[in-house]
PDB file of C-alpha atoms and ligand atoms in Angstrom:
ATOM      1  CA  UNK A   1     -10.690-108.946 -18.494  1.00 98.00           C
ATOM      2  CA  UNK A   2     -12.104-111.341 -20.622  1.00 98.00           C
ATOM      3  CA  UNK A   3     -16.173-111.694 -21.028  1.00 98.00           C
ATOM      4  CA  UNK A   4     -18.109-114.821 -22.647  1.00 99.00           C
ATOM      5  CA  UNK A   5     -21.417-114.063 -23.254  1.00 98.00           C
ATOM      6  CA  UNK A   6     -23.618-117.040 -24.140  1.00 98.00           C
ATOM      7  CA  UNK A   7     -26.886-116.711 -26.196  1.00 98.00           C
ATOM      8  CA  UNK A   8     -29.119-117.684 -29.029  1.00 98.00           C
ATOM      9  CA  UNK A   9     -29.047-114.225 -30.691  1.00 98.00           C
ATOM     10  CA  UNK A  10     -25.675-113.229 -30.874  1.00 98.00           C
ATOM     11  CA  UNK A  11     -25.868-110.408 -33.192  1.00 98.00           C
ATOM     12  CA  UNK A  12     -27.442-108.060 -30.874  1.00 98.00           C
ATOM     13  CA  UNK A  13     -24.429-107.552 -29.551  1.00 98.00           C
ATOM     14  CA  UNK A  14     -22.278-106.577 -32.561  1.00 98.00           C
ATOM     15  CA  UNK A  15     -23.748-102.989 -32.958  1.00 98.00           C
ATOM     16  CA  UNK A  16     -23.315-102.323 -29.098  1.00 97.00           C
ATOM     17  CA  UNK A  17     -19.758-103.378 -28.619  1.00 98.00           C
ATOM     18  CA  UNK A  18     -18.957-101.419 -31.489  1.00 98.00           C
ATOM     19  CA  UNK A  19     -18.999 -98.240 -30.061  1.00 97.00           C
ATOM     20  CA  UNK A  20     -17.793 -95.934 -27.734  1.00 96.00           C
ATOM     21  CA  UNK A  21     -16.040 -97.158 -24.360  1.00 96.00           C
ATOM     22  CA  UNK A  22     -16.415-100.839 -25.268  1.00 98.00           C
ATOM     23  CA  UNK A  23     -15.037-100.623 -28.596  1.00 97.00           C
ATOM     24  CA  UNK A  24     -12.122 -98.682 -27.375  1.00 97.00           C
ATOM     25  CA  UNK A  25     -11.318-101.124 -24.924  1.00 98.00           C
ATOM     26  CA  UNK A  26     -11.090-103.631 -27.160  1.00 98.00           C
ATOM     27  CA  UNK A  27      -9.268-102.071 -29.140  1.00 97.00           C
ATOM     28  CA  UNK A  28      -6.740-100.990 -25.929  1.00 96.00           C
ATOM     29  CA  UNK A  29      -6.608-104.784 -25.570  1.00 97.00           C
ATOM     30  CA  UNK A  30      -8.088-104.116 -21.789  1.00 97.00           C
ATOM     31  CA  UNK A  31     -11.216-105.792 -22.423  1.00 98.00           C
ATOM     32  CA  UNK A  32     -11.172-109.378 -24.798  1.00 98.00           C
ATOM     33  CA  UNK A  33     -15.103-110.290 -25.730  1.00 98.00           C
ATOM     34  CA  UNK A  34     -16.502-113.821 -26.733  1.00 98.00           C
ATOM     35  CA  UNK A  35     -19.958-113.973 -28.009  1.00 98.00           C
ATOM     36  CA  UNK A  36     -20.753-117.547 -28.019  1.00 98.00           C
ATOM     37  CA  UNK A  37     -23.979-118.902 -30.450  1.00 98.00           C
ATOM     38  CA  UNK A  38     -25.903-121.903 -28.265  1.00 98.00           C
ATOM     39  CA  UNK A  39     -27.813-122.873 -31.233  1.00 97.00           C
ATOM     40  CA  UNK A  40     -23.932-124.015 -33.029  1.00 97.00           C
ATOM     41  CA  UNK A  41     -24.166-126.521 -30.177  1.00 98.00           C
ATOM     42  CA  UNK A  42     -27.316-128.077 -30.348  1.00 97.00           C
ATOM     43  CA  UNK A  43     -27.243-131.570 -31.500  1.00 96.00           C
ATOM     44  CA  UNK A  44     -30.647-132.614 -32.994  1.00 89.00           C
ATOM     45  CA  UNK A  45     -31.604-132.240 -36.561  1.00 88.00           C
ATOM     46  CA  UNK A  46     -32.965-128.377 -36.416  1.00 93.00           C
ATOM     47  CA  UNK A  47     -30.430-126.574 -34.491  1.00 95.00           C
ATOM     48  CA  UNK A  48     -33.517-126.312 -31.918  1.00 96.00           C
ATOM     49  CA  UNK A  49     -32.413-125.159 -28.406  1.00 97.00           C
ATOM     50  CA  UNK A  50     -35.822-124.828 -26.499  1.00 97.00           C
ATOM     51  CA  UNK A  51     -39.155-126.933 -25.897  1.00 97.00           C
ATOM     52  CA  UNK A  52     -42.144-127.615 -24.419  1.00 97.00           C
ATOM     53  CA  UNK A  53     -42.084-127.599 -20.333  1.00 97.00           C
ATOM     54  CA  UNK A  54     -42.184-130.874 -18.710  1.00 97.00           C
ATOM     55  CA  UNK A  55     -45.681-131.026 -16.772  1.00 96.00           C
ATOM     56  CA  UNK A  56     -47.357-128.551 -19.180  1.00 96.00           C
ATOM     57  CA  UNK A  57     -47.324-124.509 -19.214  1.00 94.00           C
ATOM     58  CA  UNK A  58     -47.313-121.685 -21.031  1.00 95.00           C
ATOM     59  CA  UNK A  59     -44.005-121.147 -23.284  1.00 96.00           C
ATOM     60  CA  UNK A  60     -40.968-122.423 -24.304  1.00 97.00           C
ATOM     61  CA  UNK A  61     -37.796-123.533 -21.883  1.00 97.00           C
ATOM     62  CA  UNK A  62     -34.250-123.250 -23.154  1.00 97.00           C
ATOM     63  CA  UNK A  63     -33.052-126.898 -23.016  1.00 97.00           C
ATOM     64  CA  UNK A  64     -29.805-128.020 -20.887  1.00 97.00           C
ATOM     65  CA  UNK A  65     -27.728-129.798 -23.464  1.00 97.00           C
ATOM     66  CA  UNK A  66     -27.090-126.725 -25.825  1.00 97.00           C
ATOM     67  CA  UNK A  67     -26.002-124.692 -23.104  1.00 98.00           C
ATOM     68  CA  UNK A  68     -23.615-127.544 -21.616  1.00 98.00           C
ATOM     69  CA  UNK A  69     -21.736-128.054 -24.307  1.00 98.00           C
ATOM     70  CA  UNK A  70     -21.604-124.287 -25.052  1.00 98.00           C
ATOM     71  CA  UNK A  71     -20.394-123.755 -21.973  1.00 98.00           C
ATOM     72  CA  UNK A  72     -17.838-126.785 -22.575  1.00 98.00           C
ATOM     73  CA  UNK A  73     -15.832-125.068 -25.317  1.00 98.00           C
ATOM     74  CA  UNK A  74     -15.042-121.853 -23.652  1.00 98.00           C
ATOM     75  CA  UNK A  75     -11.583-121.785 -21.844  1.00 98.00           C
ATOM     76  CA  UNK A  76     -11.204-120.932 -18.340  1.00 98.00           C
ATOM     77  CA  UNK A  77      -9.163-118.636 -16.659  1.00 98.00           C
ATOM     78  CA  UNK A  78      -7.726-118.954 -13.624  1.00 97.00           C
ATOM     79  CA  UNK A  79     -10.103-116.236 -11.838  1.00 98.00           C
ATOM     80  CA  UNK A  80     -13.579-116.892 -13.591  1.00 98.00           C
ATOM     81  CA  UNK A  81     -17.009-116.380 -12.722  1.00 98.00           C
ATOM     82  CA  UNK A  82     -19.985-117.513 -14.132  1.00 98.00           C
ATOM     83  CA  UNK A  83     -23.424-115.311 -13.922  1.00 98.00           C
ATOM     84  CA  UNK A  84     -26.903-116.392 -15.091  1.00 98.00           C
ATOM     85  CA  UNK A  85     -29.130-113.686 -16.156  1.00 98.00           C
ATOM     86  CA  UNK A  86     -32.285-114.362 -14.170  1.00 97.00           C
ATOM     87  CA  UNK A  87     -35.242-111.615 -13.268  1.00 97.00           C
ATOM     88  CA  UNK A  88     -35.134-113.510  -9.840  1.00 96.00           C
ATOM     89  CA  UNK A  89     -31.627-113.254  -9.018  1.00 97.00           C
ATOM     90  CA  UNK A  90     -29.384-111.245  -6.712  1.00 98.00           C
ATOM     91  CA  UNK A  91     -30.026-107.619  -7.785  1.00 98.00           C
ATOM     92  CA  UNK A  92     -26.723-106.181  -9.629  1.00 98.00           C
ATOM     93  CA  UNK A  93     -25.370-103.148  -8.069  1.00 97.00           C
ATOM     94  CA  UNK A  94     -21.991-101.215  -8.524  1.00 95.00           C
ATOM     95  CA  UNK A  95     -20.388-102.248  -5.544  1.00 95.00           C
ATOM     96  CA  UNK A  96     -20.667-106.114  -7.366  1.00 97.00           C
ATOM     97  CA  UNK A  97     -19.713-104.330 -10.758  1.00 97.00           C
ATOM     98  CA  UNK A  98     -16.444-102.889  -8.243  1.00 96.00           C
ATOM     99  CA  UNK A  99     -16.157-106.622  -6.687  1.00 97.00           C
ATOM    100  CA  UNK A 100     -15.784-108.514 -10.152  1.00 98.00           C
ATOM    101  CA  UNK A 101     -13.639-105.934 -11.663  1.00 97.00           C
ATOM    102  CA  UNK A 102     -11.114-106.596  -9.347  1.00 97.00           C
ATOM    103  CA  UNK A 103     -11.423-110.017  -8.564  1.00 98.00           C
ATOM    104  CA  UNK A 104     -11.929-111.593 -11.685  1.00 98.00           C
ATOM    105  CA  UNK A 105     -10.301-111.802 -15.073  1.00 98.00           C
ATOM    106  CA  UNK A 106     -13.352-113.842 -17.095  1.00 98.00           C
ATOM    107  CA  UNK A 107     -16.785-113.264 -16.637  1.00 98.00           C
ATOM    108  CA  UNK A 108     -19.366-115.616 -18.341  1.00 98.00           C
ATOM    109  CA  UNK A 109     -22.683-114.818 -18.967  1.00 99.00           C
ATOM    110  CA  UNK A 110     -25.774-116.730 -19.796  1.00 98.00           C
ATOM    111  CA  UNK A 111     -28.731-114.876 -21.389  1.00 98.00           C
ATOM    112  CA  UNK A 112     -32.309-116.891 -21.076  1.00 98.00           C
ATOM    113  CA  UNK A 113     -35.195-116.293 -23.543  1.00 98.00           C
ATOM    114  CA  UNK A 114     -38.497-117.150 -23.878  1.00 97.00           C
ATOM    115  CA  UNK A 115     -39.472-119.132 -20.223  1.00 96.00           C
ATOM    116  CA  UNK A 116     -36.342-119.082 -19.597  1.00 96.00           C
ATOM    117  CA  UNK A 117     -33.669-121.985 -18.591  1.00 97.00           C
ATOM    118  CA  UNK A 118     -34.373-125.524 -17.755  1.00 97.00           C
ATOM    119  CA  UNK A 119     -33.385-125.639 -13.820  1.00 97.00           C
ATOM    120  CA  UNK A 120     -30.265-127.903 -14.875  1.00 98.00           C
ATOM    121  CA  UNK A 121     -28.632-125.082 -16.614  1.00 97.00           C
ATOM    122  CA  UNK A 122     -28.186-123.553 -13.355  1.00 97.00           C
ATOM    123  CA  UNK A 123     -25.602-126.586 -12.378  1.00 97.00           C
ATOM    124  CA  UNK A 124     -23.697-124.461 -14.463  1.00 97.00           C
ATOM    125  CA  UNK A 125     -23.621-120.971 -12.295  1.00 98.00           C
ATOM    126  CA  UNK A 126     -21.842-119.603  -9.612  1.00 98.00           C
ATOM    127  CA  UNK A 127     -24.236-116.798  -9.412  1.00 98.00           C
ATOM    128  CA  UNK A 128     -27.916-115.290 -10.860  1.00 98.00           C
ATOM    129  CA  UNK A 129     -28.137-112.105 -10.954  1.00 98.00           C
ATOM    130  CA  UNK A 130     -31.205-109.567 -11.860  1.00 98.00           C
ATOM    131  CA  UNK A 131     -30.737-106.240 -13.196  1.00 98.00           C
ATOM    132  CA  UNK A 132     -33.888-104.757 -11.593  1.00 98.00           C
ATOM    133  CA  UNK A 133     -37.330-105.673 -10.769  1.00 97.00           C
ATOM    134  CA  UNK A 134     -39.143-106.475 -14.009  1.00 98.00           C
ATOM    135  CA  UNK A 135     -39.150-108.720 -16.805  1.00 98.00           C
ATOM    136  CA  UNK A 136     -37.136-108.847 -20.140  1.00 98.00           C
ATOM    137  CA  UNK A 137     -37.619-110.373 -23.371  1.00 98.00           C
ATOM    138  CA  UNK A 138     -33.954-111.849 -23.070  1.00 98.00           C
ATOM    139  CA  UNK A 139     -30.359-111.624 -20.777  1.00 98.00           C
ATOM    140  CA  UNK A 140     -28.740-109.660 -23.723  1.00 98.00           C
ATOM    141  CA  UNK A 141     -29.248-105.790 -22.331  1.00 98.00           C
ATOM    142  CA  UNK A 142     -28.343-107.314 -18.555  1.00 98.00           C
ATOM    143  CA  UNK A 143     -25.165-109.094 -20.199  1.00 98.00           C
ATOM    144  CA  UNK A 144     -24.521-105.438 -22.310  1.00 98.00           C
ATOM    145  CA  UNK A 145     -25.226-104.088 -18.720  1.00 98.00           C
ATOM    146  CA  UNK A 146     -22.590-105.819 -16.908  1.00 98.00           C
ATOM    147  CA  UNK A 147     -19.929-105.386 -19.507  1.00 98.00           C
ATOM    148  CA  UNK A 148     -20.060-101.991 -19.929  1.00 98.00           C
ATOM    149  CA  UNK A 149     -20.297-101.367 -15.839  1.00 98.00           C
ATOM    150  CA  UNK A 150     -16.746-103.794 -15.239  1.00 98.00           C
ATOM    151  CA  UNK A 151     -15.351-102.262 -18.100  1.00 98.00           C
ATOM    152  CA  UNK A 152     -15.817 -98.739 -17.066  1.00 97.00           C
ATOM    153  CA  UNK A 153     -13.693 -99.519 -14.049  1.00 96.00           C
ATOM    154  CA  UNK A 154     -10.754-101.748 -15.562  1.00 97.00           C
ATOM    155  CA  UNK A 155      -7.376 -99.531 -15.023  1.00 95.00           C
ATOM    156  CA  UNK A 156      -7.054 -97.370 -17.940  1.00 95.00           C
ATOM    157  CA  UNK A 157     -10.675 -97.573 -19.982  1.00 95.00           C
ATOM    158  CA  UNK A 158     -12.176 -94.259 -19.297  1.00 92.00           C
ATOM    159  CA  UNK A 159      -8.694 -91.820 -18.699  1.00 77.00           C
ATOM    160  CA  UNK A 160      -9.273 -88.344 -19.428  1.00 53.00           C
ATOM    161  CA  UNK A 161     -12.194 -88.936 -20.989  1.00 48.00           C
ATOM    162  CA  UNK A 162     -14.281 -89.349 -17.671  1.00 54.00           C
ATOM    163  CA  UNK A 163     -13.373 -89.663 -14.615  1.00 55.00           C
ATOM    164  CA  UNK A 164     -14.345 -92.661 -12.540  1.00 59.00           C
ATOM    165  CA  UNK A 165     -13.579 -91.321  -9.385  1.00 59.00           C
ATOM    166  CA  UNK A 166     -16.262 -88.658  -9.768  1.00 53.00           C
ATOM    167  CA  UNK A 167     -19.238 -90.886 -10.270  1.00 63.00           C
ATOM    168  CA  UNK A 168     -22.290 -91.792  -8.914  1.00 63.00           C
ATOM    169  CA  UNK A 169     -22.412 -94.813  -6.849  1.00 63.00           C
ATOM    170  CA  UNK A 170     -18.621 -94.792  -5.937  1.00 59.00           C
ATOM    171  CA  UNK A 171     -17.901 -95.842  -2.753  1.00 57.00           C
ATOM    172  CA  UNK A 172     -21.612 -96.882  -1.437  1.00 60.00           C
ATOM    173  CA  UNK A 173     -25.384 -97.151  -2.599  1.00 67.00           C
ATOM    174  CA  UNK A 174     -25.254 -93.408  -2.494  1.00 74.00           C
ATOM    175  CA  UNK A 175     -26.293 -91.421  -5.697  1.00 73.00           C
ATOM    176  CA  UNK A 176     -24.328 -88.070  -5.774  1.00 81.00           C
ATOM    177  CA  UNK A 177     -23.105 -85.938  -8.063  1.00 88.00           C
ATOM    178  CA  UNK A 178     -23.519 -81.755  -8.967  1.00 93.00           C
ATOM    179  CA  UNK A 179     -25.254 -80.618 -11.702  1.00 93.00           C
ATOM    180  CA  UNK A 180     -23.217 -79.756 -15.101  1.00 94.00           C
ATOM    181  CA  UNK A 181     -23.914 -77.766 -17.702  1.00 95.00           C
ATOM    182  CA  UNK A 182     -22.129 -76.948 -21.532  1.00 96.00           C
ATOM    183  CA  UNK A 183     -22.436 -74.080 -23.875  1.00 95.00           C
ATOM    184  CA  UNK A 184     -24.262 -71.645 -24.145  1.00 96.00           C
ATOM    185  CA  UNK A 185     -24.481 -69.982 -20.774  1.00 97.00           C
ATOM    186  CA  UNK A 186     -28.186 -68.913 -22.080  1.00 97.00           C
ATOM    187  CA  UNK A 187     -30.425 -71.301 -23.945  1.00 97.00           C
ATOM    188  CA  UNK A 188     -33.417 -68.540 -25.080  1.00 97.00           C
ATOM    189  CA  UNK A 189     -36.489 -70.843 -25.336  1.00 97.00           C
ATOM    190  CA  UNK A 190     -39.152 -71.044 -28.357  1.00 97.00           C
ATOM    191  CA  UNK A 191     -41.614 -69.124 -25.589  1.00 97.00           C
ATOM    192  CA  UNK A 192     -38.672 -66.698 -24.684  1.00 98.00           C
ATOM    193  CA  UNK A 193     -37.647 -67.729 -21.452  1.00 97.00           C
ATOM    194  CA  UNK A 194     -34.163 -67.786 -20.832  1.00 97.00           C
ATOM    195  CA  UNK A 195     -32.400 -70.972 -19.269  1.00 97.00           C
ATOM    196  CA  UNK A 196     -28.857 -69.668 -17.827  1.00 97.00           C
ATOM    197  CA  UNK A 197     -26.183 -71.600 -16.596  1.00 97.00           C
ATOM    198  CA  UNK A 198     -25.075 -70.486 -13.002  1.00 97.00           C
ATOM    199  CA  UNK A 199     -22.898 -67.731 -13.188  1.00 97.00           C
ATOM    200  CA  UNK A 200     -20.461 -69.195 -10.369  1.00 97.00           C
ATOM    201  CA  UNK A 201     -19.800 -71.886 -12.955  1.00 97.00           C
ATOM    202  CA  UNK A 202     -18.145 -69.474 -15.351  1.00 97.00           C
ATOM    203  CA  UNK A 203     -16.611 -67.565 -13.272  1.00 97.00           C
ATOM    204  CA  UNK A 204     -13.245 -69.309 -12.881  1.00 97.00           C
ATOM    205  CA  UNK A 205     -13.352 -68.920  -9.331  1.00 97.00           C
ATOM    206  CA  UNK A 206     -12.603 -73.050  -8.407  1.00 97.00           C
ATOM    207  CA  UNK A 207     -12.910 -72.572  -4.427  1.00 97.00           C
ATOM    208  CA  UNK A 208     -16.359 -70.910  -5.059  1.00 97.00           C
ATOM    209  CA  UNK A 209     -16.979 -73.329  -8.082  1.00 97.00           C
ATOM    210  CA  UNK A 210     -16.444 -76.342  -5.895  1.00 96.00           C
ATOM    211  CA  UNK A 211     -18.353 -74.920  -2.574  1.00 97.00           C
ATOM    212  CA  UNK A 212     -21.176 -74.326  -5.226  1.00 97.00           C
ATOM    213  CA  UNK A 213     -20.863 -78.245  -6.696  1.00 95.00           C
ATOM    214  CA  UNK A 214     -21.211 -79.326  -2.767  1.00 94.00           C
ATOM    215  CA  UNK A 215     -23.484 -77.774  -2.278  1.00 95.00           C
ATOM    216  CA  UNK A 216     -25.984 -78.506  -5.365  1.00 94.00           C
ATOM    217  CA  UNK A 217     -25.269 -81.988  -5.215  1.00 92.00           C
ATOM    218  CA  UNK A 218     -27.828 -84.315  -6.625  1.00 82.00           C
ATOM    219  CA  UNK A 219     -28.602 -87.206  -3.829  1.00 78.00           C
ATOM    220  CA  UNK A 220     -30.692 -89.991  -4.677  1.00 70.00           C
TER     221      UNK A 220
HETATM  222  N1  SAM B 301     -40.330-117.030 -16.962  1.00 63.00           N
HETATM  223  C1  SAM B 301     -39.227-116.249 -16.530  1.00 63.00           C
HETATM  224  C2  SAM B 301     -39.536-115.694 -15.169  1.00 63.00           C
HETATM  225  O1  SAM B 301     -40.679-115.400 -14.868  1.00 63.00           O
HETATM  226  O2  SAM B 301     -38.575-115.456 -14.458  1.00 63.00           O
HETATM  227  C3  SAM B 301     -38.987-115.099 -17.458  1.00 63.00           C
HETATM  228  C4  SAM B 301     -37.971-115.388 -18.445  1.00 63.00           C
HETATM  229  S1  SAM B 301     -37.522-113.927 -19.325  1.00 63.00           S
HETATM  230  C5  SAM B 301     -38.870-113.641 -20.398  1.00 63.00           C
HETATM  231  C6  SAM B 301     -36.277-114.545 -20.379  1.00 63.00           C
HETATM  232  C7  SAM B 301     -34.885-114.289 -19.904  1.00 63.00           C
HETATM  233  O3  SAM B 301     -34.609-112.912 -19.860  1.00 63.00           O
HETATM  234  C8  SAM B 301     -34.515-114.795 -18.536  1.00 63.00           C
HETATM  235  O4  SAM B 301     -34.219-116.163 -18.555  1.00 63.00           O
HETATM  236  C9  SAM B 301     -33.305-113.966 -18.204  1.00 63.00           C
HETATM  237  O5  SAM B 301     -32.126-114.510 -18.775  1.00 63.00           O
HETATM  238  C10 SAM B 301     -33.610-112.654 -18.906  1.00 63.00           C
HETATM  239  N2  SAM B 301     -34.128-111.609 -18.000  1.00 63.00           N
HETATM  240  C11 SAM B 301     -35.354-111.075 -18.011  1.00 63.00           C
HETATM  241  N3  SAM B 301     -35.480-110.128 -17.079  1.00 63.00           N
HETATM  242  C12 SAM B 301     -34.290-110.033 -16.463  1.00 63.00           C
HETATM  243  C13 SAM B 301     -33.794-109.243 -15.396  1.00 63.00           C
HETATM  244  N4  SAM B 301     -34.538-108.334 -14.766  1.00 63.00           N
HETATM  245  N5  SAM B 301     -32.499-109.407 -15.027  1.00 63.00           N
HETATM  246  C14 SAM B 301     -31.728-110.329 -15.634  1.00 63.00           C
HETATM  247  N6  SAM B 301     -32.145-111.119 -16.640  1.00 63.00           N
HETATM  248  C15 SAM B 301     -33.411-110.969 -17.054  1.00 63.00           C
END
């Protein structure tokens, strides 16, 4: 899977990617990531890449030709897709995170700032998509948020470090899964109170263990 990500901050995203899952994936060549600069493209004397709104308003709009030709230079695969990040947009879900996984190999992403885009930018899109109902400063954590949710799912990311079958938000819009707890089987609190893990849990007993999981499990 391959993921462009275009923006006009691109360094947020080095410390991110250069961690954990998404760094390993990388580094398993399963995941190939882009992060594309806007402001390299723009083509007036101050590398500017937003003004004033035509008609008047508050703010600053990013400004179509920038983003064009950004979007110009980046190679297309056979199976793209190409997202905007946009508060008003479809709201992204796992089931989508499921759909693109598997039916894409190149996912694009443009992040907004500031008023966001001009309205031409969106010639550009196959799809806008909101990561909730509220407003960010910027599409960077929504682009961060769909990379890491595809990537979780590509074939051989997570192996025995997690298991993808056991999550949350599987198979439907359903939230499940059982409580879990670590050493030690009794946390003693600063008032004295003892926090203990369920003693079914340590007792190696896996029919009882699993009965117990069922039957504590977390819906939301
Ligand atoms: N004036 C815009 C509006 O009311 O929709 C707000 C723009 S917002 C401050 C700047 C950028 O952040 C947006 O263009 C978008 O790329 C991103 N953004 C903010 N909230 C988002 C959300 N919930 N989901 C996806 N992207 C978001």
């Amino acid at each position: 899977m391959r993921f462009d990500i275009v923006t006009i901050f691109p360094e947020i995203f080095d410390s991110y990617f250069g961690e954990s899952i998404i760094k390993i994936a990388q580094e398993k060549e399963k995941i190939d990531i882009h992060v594309h600069d806007v402001r390299e493209f723009a083509k007036n004397k101050h590398k500017k890449v937003d003004d004033t709104p035509y008609g008047g308003g508050p703010g600053m709009i990013l400004m179509v030709q920038p983003f064009y030709d950004c979007m110009k230079s980046i190679p297309r695969l056979k199976h793209s897709r190409v997202l905007m990040m946009d508060p008003a947009g479809t709201e992204y879900s796992q089931p989508m995170a499921q759909q693109y996984s598997k039916e894409y190999d190149q996912i694009i992403m443009l992040c907004g700032r500031y008023e966001g885009f001009d309205e031409r930018i969106y010639n550009l899109v196959d799809e806008r998509i909101s990561i909730g109902k509220y407003v960010l400063s910027g599409g960077e954590i929504p682009a961060m948020i769909i990379t890491e949710t595809i990537t979780r799912l590509l074939p051989g990311v997570l192996g025995d470090i997690e298991s993808v079958k056991e999550e949350t938000y599987t198979g439907d819009l359903e939230y499940k899964e059982h409580p879990q707890y670590t050493k030690p089987s009794t946390f003693i609190t600063d008032e004295g109170e003892e926090w203990n893990a369920p003693d079914v849990l340590l007792s190696g007993n896996h029919a009882e263990i699993n009965k117990w999981r069922e039957e504590n499990e977390k819906r939301g």
